[in-house]
Coordinates of C-alpha atoms in Angstrom, one line a residue:
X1 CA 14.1 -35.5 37.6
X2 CA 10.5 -34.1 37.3
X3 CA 7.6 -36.2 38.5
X4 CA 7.0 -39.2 36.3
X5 CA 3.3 -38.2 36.0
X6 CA 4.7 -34.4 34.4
X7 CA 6.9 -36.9 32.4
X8 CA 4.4 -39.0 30.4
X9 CA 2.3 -35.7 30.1
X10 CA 5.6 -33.7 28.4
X11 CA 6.0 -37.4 26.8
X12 CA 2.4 -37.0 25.0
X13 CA 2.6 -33.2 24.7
X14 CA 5.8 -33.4 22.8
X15 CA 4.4 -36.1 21.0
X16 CA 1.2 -34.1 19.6
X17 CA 2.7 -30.9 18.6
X18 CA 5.3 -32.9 16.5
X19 CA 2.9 -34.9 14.2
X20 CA 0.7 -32.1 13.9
X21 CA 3.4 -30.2 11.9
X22 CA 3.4 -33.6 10.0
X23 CA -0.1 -33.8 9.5
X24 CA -0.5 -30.1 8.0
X25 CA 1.9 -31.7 5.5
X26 CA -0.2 -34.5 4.3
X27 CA -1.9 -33.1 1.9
X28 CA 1.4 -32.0 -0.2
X29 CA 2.8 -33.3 -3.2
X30 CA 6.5 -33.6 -3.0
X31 CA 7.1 -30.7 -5.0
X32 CA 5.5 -28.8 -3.3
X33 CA 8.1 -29.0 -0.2
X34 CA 10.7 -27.1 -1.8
X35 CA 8.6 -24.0 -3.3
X36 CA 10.1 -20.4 -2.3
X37 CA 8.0 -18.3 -4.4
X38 CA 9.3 -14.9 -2.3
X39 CA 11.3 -14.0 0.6
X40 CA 8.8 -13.6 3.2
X41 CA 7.6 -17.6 2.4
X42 CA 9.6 -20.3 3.6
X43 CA 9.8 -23.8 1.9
X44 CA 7.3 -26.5 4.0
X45 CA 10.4 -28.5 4.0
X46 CA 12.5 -25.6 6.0
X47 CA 10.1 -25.5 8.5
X48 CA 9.8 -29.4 9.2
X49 CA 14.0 -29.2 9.6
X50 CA 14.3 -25.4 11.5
X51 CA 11.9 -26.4 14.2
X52 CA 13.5 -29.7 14.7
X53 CA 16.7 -27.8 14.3
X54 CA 15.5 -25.7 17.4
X55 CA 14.9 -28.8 19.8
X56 CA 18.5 -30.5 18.6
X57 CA 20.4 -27.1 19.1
X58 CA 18.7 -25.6 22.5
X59 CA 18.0 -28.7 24.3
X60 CA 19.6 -32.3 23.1
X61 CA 23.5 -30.9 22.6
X62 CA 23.4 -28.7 25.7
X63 CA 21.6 -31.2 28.1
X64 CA 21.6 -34.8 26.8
X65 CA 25.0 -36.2 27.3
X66 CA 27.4 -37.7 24.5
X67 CA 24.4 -36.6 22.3
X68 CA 25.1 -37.0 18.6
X69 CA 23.9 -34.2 16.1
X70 CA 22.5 -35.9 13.3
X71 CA 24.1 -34.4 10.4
X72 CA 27.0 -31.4 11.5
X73 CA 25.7 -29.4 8.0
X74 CA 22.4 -28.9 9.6
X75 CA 23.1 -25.8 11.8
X76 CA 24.1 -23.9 8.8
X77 CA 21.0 -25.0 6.6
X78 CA 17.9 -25.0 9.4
X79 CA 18.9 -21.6 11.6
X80 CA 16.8 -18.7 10.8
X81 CA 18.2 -15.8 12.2
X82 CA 20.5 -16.7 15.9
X83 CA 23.6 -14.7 15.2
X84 CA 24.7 -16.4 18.7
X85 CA 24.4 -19.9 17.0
X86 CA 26.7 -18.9 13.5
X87 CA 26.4 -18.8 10.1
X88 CA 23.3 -19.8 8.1
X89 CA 21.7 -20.2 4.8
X90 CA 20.7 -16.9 3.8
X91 CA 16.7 -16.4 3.8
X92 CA 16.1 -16.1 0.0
X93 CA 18.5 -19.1 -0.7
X94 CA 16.0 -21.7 1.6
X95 CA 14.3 -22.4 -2.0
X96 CA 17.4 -23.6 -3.6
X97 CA 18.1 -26.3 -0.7
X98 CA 17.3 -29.2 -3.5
X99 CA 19.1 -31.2 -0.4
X100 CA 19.0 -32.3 1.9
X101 CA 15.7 -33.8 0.3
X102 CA 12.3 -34.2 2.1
X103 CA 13.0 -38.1 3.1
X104 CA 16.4 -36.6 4.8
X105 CA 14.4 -34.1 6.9
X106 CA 12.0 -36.3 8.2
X107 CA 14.5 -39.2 8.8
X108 CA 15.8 -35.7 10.8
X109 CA 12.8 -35.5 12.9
X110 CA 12.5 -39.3 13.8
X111 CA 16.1 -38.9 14.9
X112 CA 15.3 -35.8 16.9
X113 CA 11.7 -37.5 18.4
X114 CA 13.3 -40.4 19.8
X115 CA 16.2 -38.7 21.6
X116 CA 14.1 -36.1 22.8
X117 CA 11.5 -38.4 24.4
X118 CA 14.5 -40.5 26.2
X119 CA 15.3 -37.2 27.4
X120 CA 12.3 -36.0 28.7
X121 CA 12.0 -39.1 30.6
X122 CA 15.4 -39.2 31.5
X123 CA 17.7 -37.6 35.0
X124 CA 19.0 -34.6 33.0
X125 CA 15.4 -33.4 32.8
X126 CA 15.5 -29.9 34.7
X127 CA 13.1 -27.2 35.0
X128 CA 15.4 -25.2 33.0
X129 CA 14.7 -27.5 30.4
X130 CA 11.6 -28.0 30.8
X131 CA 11.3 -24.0 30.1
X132 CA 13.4 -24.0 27.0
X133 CA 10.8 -27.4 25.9
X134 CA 7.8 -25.1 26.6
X135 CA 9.0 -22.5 24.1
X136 CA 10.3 -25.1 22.0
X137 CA 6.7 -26.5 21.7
X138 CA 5.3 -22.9 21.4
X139 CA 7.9 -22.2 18.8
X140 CA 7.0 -25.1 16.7
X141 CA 3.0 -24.2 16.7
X142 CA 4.0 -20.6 15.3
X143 CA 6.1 -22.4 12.9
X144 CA 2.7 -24.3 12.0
X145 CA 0.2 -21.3 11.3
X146 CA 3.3 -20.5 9.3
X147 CA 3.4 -23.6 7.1
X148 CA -0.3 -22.9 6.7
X149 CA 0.1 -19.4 5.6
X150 CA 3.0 -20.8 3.1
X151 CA 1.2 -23.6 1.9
X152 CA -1.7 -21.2 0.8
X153 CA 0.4 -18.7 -0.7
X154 CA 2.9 -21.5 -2.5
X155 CA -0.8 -23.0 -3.5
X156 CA -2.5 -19.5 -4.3
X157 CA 0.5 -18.8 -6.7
X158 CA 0.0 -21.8 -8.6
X159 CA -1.8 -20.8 -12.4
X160 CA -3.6 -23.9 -11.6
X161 CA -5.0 -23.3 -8.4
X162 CA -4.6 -26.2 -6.8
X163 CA -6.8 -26.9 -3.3
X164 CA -4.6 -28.1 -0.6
X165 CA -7.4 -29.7 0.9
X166 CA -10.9 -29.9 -0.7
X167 CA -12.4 -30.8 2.2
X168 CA -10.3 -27.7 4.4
X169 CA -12.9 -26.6 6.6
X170 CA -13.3 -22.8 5.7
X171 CA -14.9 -19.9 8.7
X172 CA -17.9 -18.4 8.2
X173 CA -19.4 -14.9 9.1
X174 CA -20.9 -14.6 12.8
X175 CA -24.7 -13.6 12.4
X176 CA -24.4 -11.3 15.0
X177 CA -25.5 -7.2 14.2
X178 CA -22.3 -5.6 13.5
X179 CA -22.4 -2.7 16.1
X180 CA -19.7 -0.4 18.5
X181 CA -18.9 -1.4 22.1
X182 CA -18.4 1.6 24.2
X183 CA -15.9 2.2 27.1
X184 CA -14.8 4.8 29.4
X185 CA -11.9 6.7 30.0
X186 CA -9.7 5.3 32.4
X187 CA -6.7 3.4 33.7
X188 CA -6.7 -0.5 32.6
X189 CA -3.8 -2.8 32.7
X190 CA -2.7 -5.0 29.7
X191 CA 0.1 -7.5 29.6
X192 CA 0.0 -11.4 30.8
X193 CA -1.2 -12.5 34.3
X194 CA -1.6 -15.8 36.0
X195 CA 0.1 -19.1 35.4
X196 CA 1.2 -20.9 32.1
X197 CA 3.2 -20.2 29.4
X198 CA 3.6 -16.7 27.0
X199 CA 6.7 -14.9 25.1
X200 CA 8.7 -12.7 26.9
X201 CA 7.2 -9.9 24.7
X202 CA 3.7 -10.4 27.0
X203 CA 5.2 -9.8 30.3
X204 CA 5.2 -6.9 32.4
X205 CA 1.7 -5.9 32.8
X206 CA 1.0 -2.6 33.8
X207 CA -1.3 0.4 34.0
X208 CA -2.0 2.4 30.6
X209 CA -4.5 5.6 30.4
X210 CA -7.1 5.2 27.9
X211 CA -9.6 8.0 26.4
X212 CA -13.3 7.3 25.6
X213 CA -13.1 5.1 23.0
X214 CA -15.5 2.4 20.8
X215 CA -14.8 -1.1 18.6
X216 CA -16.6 -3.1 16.7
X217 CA -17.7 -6.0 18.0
X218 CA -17.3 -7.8 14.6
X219 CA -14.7 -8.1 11.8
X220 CA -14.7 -6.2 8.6
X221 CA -16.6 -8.6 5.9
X222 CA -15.5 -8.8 2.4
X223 CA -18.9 -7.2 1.1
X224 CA -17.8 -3.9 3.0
X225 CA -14.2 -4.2 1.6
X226 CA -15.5 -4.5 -2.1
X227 CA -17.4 -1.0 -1.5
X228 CA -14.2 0.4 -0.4
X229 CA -12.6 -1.0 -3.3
X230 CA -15.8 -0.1 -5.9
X231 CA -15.7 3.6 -4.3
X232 CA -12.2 4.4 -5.7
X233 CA -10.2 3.3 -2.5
X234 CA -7.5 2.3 -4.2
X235 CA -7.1 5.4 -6.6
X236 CA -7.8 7.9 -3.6
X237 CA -4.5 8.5 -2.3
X238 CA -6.3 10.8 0.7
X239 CA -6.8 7.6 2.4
X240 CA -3.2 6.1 2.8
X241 CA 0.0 6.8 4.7
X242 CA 2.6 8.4 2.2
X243 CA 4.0 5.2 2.2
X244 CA 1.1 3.3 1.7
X245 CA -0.1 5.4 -1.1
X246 CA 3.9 4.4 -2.7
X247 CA 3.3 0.8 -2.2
X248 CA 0.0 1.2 -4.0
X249 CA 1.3 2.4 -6.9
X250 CA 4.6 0.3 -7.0
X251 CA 2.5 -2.6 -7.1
X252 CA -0.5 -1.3 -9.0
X253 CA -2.8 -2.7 -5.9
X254 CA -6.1 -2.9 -6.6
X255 CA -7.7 -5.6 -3.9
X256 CA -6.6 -8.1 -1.0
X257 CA -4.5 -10.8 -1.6
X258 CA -5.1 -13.9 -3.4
X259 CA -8.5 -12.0 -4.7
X260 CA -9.0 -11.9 -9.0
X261 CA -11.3 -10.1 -11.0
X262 CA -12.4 -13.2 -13.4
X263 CA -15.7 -12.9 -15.8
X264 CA -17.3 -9.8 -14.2
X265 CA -16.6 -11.3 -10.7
X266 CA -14.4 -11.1 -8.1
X267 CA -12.9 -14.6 -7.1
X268 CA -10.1 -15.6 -4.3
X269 CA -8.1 -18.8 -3.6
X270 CA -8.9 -20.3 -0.5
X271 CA -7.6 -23.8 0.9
X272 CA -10.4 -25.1 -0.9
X273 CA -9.4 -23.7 -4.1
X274 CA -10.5 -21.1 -6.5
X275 CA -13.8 -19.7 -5.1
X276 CA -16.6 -16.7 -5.8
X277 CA -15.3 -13.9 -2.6
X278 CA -18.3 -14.2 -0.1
X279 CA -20.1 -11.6 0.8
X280 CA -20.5 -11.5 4.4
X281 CA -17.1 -13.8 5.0
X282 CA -14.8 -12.0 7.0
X283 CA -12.1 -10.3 5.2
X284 CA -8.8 -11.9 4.6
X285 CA -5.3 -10.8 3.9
X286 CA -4.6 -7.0 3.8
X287 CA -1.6 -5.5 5.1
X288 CA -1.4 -2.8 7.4
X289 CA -1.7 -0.2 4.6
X290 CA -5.1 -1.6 3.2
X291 CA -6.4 -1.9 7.1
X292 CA -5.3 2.0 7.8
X293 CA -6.8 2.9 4.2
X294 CA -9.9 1.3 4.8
X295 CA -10.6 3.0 8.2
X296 CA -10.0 6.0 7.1
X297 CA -12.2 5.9 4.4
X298 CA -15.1 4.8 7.3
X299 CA -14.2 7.8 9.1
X300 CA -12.7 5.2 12.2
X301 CA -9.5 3.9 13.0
X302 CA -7.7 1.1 13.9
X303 CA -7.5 0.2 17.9
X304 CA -4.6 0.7 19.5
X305 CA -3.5 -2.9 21.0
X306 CA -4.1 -2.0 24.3
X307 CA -7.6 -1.1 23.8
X308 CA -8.1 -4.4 21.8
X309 CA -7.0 -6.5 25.0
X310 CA -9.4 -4.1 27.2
X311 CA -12.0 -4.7 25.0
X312 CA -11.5 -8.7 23.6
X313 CA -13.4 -10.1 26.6
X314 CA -16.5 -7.8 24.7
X315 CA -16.3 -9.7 21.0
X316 CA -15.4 -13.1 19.4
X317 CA -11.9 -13.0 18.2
X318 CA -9.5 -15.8 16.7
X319 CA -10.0 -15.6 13.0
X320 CA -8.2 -13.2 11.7
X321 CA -5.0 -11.7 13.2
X322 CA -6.4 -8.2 13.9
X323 CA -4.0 -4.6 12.9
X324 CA -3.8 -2.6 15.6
X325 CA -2.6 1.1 15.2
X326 CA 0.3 0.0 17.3
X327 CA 4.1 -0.1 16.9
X328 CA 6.0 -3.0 18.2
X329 CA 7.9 -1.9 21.0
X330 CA 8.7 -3.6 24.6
X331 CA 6.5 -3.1 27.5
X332 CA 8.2 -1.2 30.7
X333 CA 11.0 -3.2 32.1
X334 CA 11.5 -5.8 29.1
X335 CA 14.4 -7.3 29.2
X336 CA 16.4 -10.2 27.0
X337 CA 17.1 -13.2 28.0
X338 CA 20.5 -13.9 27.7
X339 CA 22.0 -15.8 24.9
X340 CA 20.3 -17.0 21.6
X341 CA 17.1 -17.4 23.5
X342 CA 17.3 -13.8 24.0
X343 CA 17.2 -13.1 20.1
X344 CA 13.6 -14.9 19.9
X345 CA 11.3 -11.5 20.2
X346 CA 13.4 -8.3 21.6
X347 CA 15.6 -7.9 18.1
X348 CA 12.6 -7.1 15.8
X349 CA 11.0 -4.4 18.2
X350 CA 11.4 -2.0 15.5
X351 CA 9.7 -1.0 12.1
X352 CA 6.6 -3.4 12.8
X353 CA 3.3 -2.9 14.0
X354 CA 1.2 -5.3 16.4
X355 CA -1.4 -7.9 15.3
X356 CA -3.7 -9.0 18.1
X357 CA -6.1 -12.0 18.3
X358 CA -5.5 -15.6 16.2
X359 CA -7.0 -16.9 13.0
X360 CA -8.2 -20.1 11.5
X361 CA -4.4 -21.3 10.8
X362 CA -4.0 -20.7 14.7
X363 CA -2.9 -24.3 16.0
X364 CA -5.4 -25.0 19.3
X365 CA -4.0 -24.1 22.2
X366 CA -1.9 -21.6 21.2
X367 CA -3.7 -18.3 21.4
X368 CA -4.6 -15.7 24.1
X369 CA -5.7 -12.4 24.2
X370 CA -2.1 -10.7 25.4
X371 CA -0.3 -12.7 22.5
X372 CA 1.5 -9.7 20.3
X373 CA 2.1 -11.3 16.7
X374 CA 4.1 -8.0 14.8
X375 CA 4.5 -8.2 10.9
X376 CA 5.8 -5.4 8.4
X377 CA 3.3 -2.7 7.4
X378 CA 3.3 -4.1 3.6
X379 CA 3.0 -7.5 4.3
X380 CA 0.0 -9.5 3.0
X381 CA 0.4 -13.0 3.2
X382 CA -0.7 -13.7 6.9
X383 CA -4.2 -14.7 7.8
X384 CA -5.2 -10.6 9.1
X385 CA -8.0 -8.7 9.4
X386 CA -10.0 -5.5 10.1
X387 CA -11.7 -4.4 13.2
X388 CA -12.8 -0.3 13.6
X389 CA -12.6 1.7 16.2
X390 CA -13.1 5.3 17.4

């Protein structure tokens, strides 16, 4: 058993992350827990079940003796994507899950809570488990910038518009002079150091050459976007990866997500609403595409990720998750974990590109500067950003 002071600290810890994913939810109306509008967005009411599902799966039925699942269905409706575990709803059917209904899933999570606190303070608590809690916790604050970035786009899709919170607290630009932080060519090391917890994706630090290069030491604004946009970027296919330039024209883009041209004006949803696009606000939901496009057509680039985590200590960062020019691949000597844990980060290192940094839908706590987020080239929907370099 771990020391009973560790145990009333997991006790509250545990505690905390839980209702926060709760909290998040508050604001809903209880239609809007079973939305799906595409398959990239997951119902609010998935998520509440999955990451419960993750705790009752990984920790209670291997470690908590004579443990009783709470309903035998639920491994089939709440896995995402463990092969090891078994079958599973397929990922474009979560919006049809009518049932089990909201009141079932968080009569799920009580269930779930309480045996999981008598756990934790319980004999069979290990440091093995405590481990798998630690990721359990981690994987349930990923899970809660994604009910965030679901919520909005669930909201955002909406003819109506709804706010999900009129009083959501919305970033604002840094005053700081926009201007390029120089460094030296050189070997540097990236990866995680020290003590506490990160993915296995972070681990192996080691040396990496880098040329002379710059980056900015702010975040594209949406005022320099909308020149990009009023100069043709979008018709100009010189700018885009051949790809790119295909994904521009199968979905007749024409500006960032959520953003609509309305009465001589461009206006975007935010949290808040339906709102005039700000100026010198940061820019907000481009894919990778949009992010390449747009550097191009400054004559710059995107950083590689390793000369984003040499440079972060240099600029403010946490906003917006930040593109890198980056594939997702492992760092030397990465290695899975065996079993399902083991399909958590390894099985995607392939057709994805790194994201570095945080952003406003970032739960507390749960960012660093050797976190690697990876998304899809074309996606859109996540809170990201641009930051040049050269």
């Amino acid at each position: 058993m771990i020391p009973e002071i560790t145990v009333l600290d997991l006790v509250k810890k545990y505690s905390a992350i839980r209702k926060h994913s709760e909290k998040i939810c508050e604001p809903l109306e209880i239609e809007d827990y079973v939305v799906q509008p595409i398959v990239d967005v997951s119902p609010p009411k998935w998520h509440l079940g999955h990451t419960t599902w993750f705790f009752e799966t990984f920790i209670l039925q291997p470690n908590f003796p004579d443990y009783q699942v709470f309903d035998p269905q639920y491994n089939f409706v709440f896995n995402s994507y463990y092969e090891t575990i078994g079958a599973r709803v397929i990922r474009t059917d979560r919006g049809n899950l009518s049932r089990p209904s909201v009141s079932d899933v968080y009569r799920y999570r009580k269930y779930v809570d309480e045996h999981m606190k008598i756990l934790l303070q319980s004999n069979f608590m290990t440091s093995k488990t405590e481990t798998l809690l630690e990721l359990g916790l981690n994987h349930e604050q990923q899970h809660q910038e994604l009910l965030m970035t679901d919520i909005k786009y669930i909201l955002g899709h909406n003819p109506l518009f709804p706010a999900y919170k009129k009083d959501q607290i919305l970033s604002n630009k840094i005053s700081a002079n926009s201007e390029m932080i120089r460094f030296s060519e050189g070997v540097y090391e990236i990866g995680f150091k020290g003590e506490g917890f990160c993915f296995d994706n972070e681990l192996g630090r080691h040396k990496i050459y880098l040329n002379d290069f710059e980056i900015s030491n702010q975040l594209v604004t949406n005022g320099e976007y909308l020149e990009f946009m009023e100069s043709g970027g979008y018709q100009d296919f010189r700018h885009w990866h051949a790809e790119g330039w295909d994904w521009v024209k199968e979905n007749n883009a024409k500006a960032p997500l959520y953003w609509h041209f309305i009465d001589e004006k461009w206006m975007h949803y935010t949290l808040n609403g339906l709102t005039e696009v700000n100026a010198d606000e940061e820019l907000c939901h481009i894919n990778f595409f949009e992010a390449s496009a747009f550097a191009s057509w400054k004559e710059m680039r995107l950083p590689t990720e390793a000369e984003w985590e040499v440079a972060s200590d240099q600029f403010d960062w946490g906003k917006r998750w930040e593109w890198t020019n980056s594939a997702y691949l492992p760092y030397p000597g990465f290695k899975k974990e065996p079993g399902a844990v083991g399909e958590y980060n390894g099985k995607f290192m392939v057709n994805q590109m790194v994201l570095r940094g945080a952003s406003e839908a970032t739960p507390l706590g749960h960012s660093r500067n050797t976190y690697r987020n990876f998304f899809q080239t074309k996606l859109q929907w996540q809170f990201t950003g641009i930051r040049l370099a050269r």
